[in-house]
Amino acid sequence: MNSIRRLLLRPGIASKSSVTQFLPSREPTASIVGPLFRSASFGGVKMAENKMSSVDELSYESVQHDAKKKEFFIAISHGDRVERAFIQYDINGKSIDLYHTLVPPVFRGKGVAKLLTKKALDHAIENDLHLIPSCSYVAKYIQDNPLPEYTSRM
């Protein structure tokens, strides 16, 4: 059981199939894997099953904020795996530098980065932060959506 916990607490991706390889064969896997998988931890952020979305179900509300890791992220279910898309930032005084966006290849072109960027920009507005769009995607998003609430903060 400790092997399972270590696997699930590793940063990265956990899948039901990768968890079952550590289970003793005499124990029923569904009763063990189900509860453990539903409360899997991704990079120190505990995820609940209802927070994982398929790419078709993604919405603005799907984006979560981990202030400790300085990122906005979405956990997306893909078969028996959970993929993570995120935008990372740094804060220096009253400035937020949105410097890196990553979307797994299988979900690119489906609006995932757009949702992450909008949530991060809204966070900057809500917290009266100056924007530094170091990430090329964020800079392009602001260029394509030159709303005064974004451009006035640069």
mmCIF file of C-alpha atoms in Angstrom:
data_model
loop_
_atom_site.group_PDB
_atom_site.id
_atom_site.type_symbol
_atom_site.label_atom_id
_atom_site.label_comp_id
_atom_site.label_asym_id
_atom_site.label_seq_id
_atom_site.Cartn_x
_atom_site.Cartn_y
_atom_site.Cartn_z
ATOM 1 C CA MET A 1 0.000 0.000 0.000
ATOM 2 C CA ASN A 2 2.935 2.368 0.644
ATOM 3 C CA SER A 3 4.121 1.787 -2.930
ATOM 4 C CA ILE A 4 0.737 2.977 -4.167
ATOM 5 C CA ARG A 5 0.865 6.089 -1.999
ATOM 6 C CA ARG A 6 4.371 6.963 -3.230
ATOM 7 C CA LEU A 7 3.274 6.513 -6.830
ATOM 8 C CA LEU A 8 0.227 8.727 -6.402
ATOM 9 C CA LEU A 9 2.112 11.425 -4.548
ATOM 10 C CA ARG A 10 4.772 11.786 -7.254
ATOM 11 C CA PRO A 11 4.465 14.911 -9.371
ATOM 12 C CA GLY A 12 3.254 14.004 -12.816
ATOM 13 C CA ILE A 13 0.675 11.624 -14.123
ATOM 14 C CA ALA A 14 -0.902 8.662 -12.364
ATOM 15 C CA SER A 15 -3.150 6.184 -14.106
ATOM 16 C CA LYS A 16 -5.300 3.360 -12.828
ATOM 17 C CA SER A 17 -3.205 0.863 -14.767
ATOM 18 C CA SER A 18 0.047 2.175 -13.276
ATOM 19 C CA VAL A 19 -1.459 1.917 -9.796
ATOM 20 C CA THR A 20 -2.745 -1.655 -10.214
ATOM 21 C CA GLN A 21 0.745 -3.024 -10.909
ATOM 22 C CA PHE A 22 1.634 -2.335 -7.255
ATOM 23 C CA LEU A 23 -1.464 -3.956 -5.760
ATOM 24 C CA PRO A 24 -1.264 -7.407 -4.194
ATOM 25 C CA SER A 25 -3.122 -9.830 -6.466
ATOM 26 C CA ARG A 26 -5.305 -11.140 -3.636
ATOM 27 C CA GLU A 27 -6.926 -7.738 -2.993
ATOM 28 C CA PRO A 28 -9.863 -6.501 -5.100
ATOM 29 C CA THR A 29 -8.438 -3.697 -7.223
ATOM 30 C CA ALA A 30 -11.649 -1.722 -7.748
ATOM 31 C CA SER A 31 -12.159 -1.125 -4.039
ATOM 32 C CA ILE A 32 -8.564 0.058 -3.579
ATOM 33 C CA VAL A 33 -7.757 1.856 -6.822
ATOM 34 C CA GLY A 34 -11.059 3.733 -7.055
ATOM 35 C CA PRO A 35 -10.761 5.631 -3.753
ATOM 36 C CA LEU A 36 -7.008 6.204 -4.130
ATOM 37 C CA PHE A 37 -7.259 7.405 -7.712
ATOM 38 C CA ARG A 38 -10.093 9.787 -6.869
ATOM 39 C CA SER A 39 -7.916 11.541 -4.308
ATOM 40 C CA ALA A 40 -4.659 11.424 -6.261
ATOM 41 C CA SER A 41 -2.197 14.222 -5.689
ATOM 42 C CA PHE A 42 -0.624 16.037 -8.636
ATOM 43 C CA GLY A 43 2.457 18.041 -7.755
ATOM 44 C CA GLY A 44 1.297 18.561 -4.179
ATOM 45 C CA VAL A 45 -2.205 19.723 -5.114
ATOM 46 C CA LYS A 46 -4.842 17.280 -4.005
ATOM 47 C CA MET A 47 -7.298 16.669 -6.814
ATOM 48 C CA ALA A 48 -10.859 15.505 -6.324
ATOM 49 C CA GLU A 49 -12.456 13.312 -8.977
ATOM 50 C CA ASN A 50 -15.071 15.945 -9.786
ATOM 51 C CA LYS A 51 -12.311 18.474 -10.593
ATOM 52 C CA MET A 52 -11.003 16.341 -13.461
ATOM 53 C CA SER A 53 -12.682 17.114 -16.757
ATOM 54 C CA SER A 54 -12.639 15.670 -20.202
ATOM 55 C CA VAL A 55 -11.550 18.206 -22.810
ATOM 56 C CA ASP A 56 -15.176 18.429 -24.032
ATOM 57 C CA GLU A 57 -16.354 19.470 -20.550
ATOM 58 C CA LEU A 58 -13.768 22.182 -19.928
ATOM 59 C CA SER A 59 -14.940 25.598 -18.824
ATOM 60 C CA TYR A 60 -13.570 28.664 -17.083
ATOM 61 C CA GLU A 61 -14.549 27.002 -13.794
ATOM 62 C CA SER A 62 -12.285 24.023 -14.636
ATOM 63 C CA VAL A 63 -9.205 26.197 -14.104
ATOM 64 C CA GLN A 64 -7.766 25.979 -10.602
ATOM 65 C CA HIS A 65 -5.191 28.191 -8.916
ATOM 66 C CA ASP A 66 -2.295 26.866 -6.874
ATOM 67 C CA ALA A 67 -0.784 29.984 -5.297
ATOM 68 C CA LYS A 68 1.929 27.955 -3.572
ATOM 69 C CA LYS A 69 3.255 26.607 -6.907
ATOM 70 C CA LYS A 70 2.408 29.891 -8.659
ATOM 71 C CA GLU A 71 0.343 28.338 -11.414
ATOM 72 C CA PHE A 72 -3.126 28.045 -12.834
ATOM 73 C CA PHE A 73 -3.895 24.529 -14.009
ATOM 74 C CA ILE A 74 -6.482 22.143 -15.387
ATOM 75 C CA ALA A 75 -6.493 18.387 -14.770
ATOM 76 C CA ILE A 76 -7.960 16.711 -17.848
ATOM 77 C CA SER A 77 -8.986 13.067 -17.961
ATOM 78 C CA HIS A 78 -7.850 11.197 -21.052
ATOM 79 C CA GLY A 79 -8.849 7.528 -20.993
ATOM 80 C CA ASP A 80 -7.465 6.124 -17.762
ATOM 81 C CA ARG A 81 -4.883 8.923 -17.431
ATOM 82 C CA VAL A 82 -5.040 12.452 -16.113
ATOM 83 C CA GLU A 83 -3.080 15.088 -18.014
ATOM 84 C CA ARG A 84 -2.179 18.525 -16.640
ATOM 85 C CA ALA A 85 -2.170 21.813 -18.518
ATOM 86 C CA PHE A 86 -0.841 24.889 -16.740
ATOM 87 C CA ILE A 87 0.325 28.472 -16.894
ATOM 88 C CA GLN A 88 3.110 29.487 -14.509
ATOM 89 C CA TYR A 89 3.822 32.913 -13.102
ATOM 90 C CA ASP A 90 6.053 34.911 -10.782
ATOM 91 C CA ILE A 91 4.958 37.839 -8.648
ATOM 92 C CA ASN A 92 7.322 40.674 -7.843
ATOM 93 C CA GLY A 93 5.680 43.389 -5.771
ATOM 94 C CA LYS A 94 2.576 44.465 -7.694
ATOM 95 C CA SER A 95 3.626 42.793 -10.978
ATOM 96 C CA ILE A 96 2.729 39.347 -12.276
ATOM 97 C CA ASP A 97 4.939 37.773 -14.928
ATOM 98 C CA LEU A 98 3.023 35.104 -16.861
ATOM 99 C CA TYR A 99 6.059 33.302 -18.216
ATOM 100 C CA HIS A 100 5.165 29.745 -19.261
ATOM 101 C CA THR A 101 2.144 27.891 -20.644
ATOM 102 C CA LEU A 102 2.101 24.148 -21.246
ATOM 103 C CA VAL A 103 -0.730 22.119 -22.772
ATOM 104 C CA PRO A 104 -0.223 18.395 -23.461
ATOM 105 C CA PRO A 105 -0.026 17.759 -27.231
ATOM 106 C CA VAL A 106 -3.237 15.720 -27.310
ATOM 107 C CA PHE A 107 -5.222 18.763 -26.072
ATOM 108 C CA ARG A 108 -3.618 21.515 -28.137
ATOM 109 C CA GLY A 109 -5.913 23.546 -30.373
ATOM 110 C CA LYS A 110 -8.938 22.896 -28.151
ATOM 111 C CA GLY A 111 -8.982 26.185 -26.186
ATOM 112 C CA VAL A 112 -7.191 24.914 -23.076
ATOM 113 C CA ALA A 113 -4.448 27.596 -23.124
ATOM 114 C CA LYS A 114 -7.113 30.240 -23.726
ATOM 115 C CA LEU A 115 -8.990 29.217 -20.560
ATOM 116 C CA LEU A 116 -5.788 29.206 -18.508
ATOM 117 C CA THR A 117 -4.744 32.613 -19.831
ATOM 118 C CA LYS A 118 -8.131 34.212 -19.228
ATOM 119 C CA LYS A 119 -8.181 32.949 -15.635
ATOM 120 C CA ALA A 120 -4.621 34.227 -15.016
ATOM 121 C CA LEU A 121 -5.412 37.636 -16.539
ATOM 122 C CA ASP A 122 -8.602 37.912 -14.482
ATOM 123 C CA HIS A 123 -6.548 37.107 -11.380
ATOM 124 C CA ALA A 124 -4.215 39.993 -12.253
ATOM 125 C CA ILE A 125 -7.184 42.352 -12.637
ATOM 126 C CA GLU A 126 -8.828 41.208 -9.378
ATOM 127 C CA ASN A 127 -5.557 41.730 -7.499
ATOM 128 C CA ASP A 128 -4.634 45.011 -9.231
ATOM 129 C CA LEU A 129 -1.384 43.601 -10.633
ATOM 130 C CA HIS A 130 0.753 44.987 -13.455
ATOM 131 C CA LEU A 131 0.991 42.451 -16.332
ATOM 132 C CA ILE A 132 4.250 41.152 -17.767
ATOM 133 C CA PRO A 133 3.337 38.690 -20.548
ATOM 134 C CA SER A 134 6.716 36.928 -20.990
ATOM 135 C CA CYS A 135 5.018 33.827 -22.388
ATOM 136 C CA SER A 136 4.548 34.153 -26.144
ATOM 137 C CA TYR A 137 1.059 32.611 -25.948
ATOM 138 C CA VAL A 138 -0.080 35.126 -23.316
ATOM 139 C CA ALA A 139 1.383 38.035 -25.326
ATOM 140 C CA LYS A 140 -0.436 36.815 -28.461
ATOM 141 C CA TYR A 141 -3.694 36.359 -26.515
ATOM 142 C CA ILE A 142 -3.537 39.975 -25.289
ATOM 143 C CA GLN A 143 -2.655 41.173 -28.807
ATOM 144 C CA ASP A 144 -5.660 39.287 -30.222
ATOM 145 C CA ASN A 145 -7.930 40.446 -27.368
ATOM 146 C CA PRO A 146 -6.761 44.019 -26.676
ATOM 147 C CA LEU A 147 -9.251 44.684 -23.899
ATOM 148 C CA PRO A 148 -8.528 47.874 -21.922
ATOM 149 C CA GLU A 149 -8.479 45.910 -18.655
ATOM 150 C CA TYR A 150 -5.501 43.946 -20.053
ATOM 151 C CA THR A 151 -3.636 46.579 -22.059
ATOM 152 C CA SER A 152 -3.871 49.244 -19.340
ATOM 153 C CA ARG A 153 -1.986 46.924 -16.968
ATOM 154 C CA MET A 154 1.057 46.523 -19.214
#
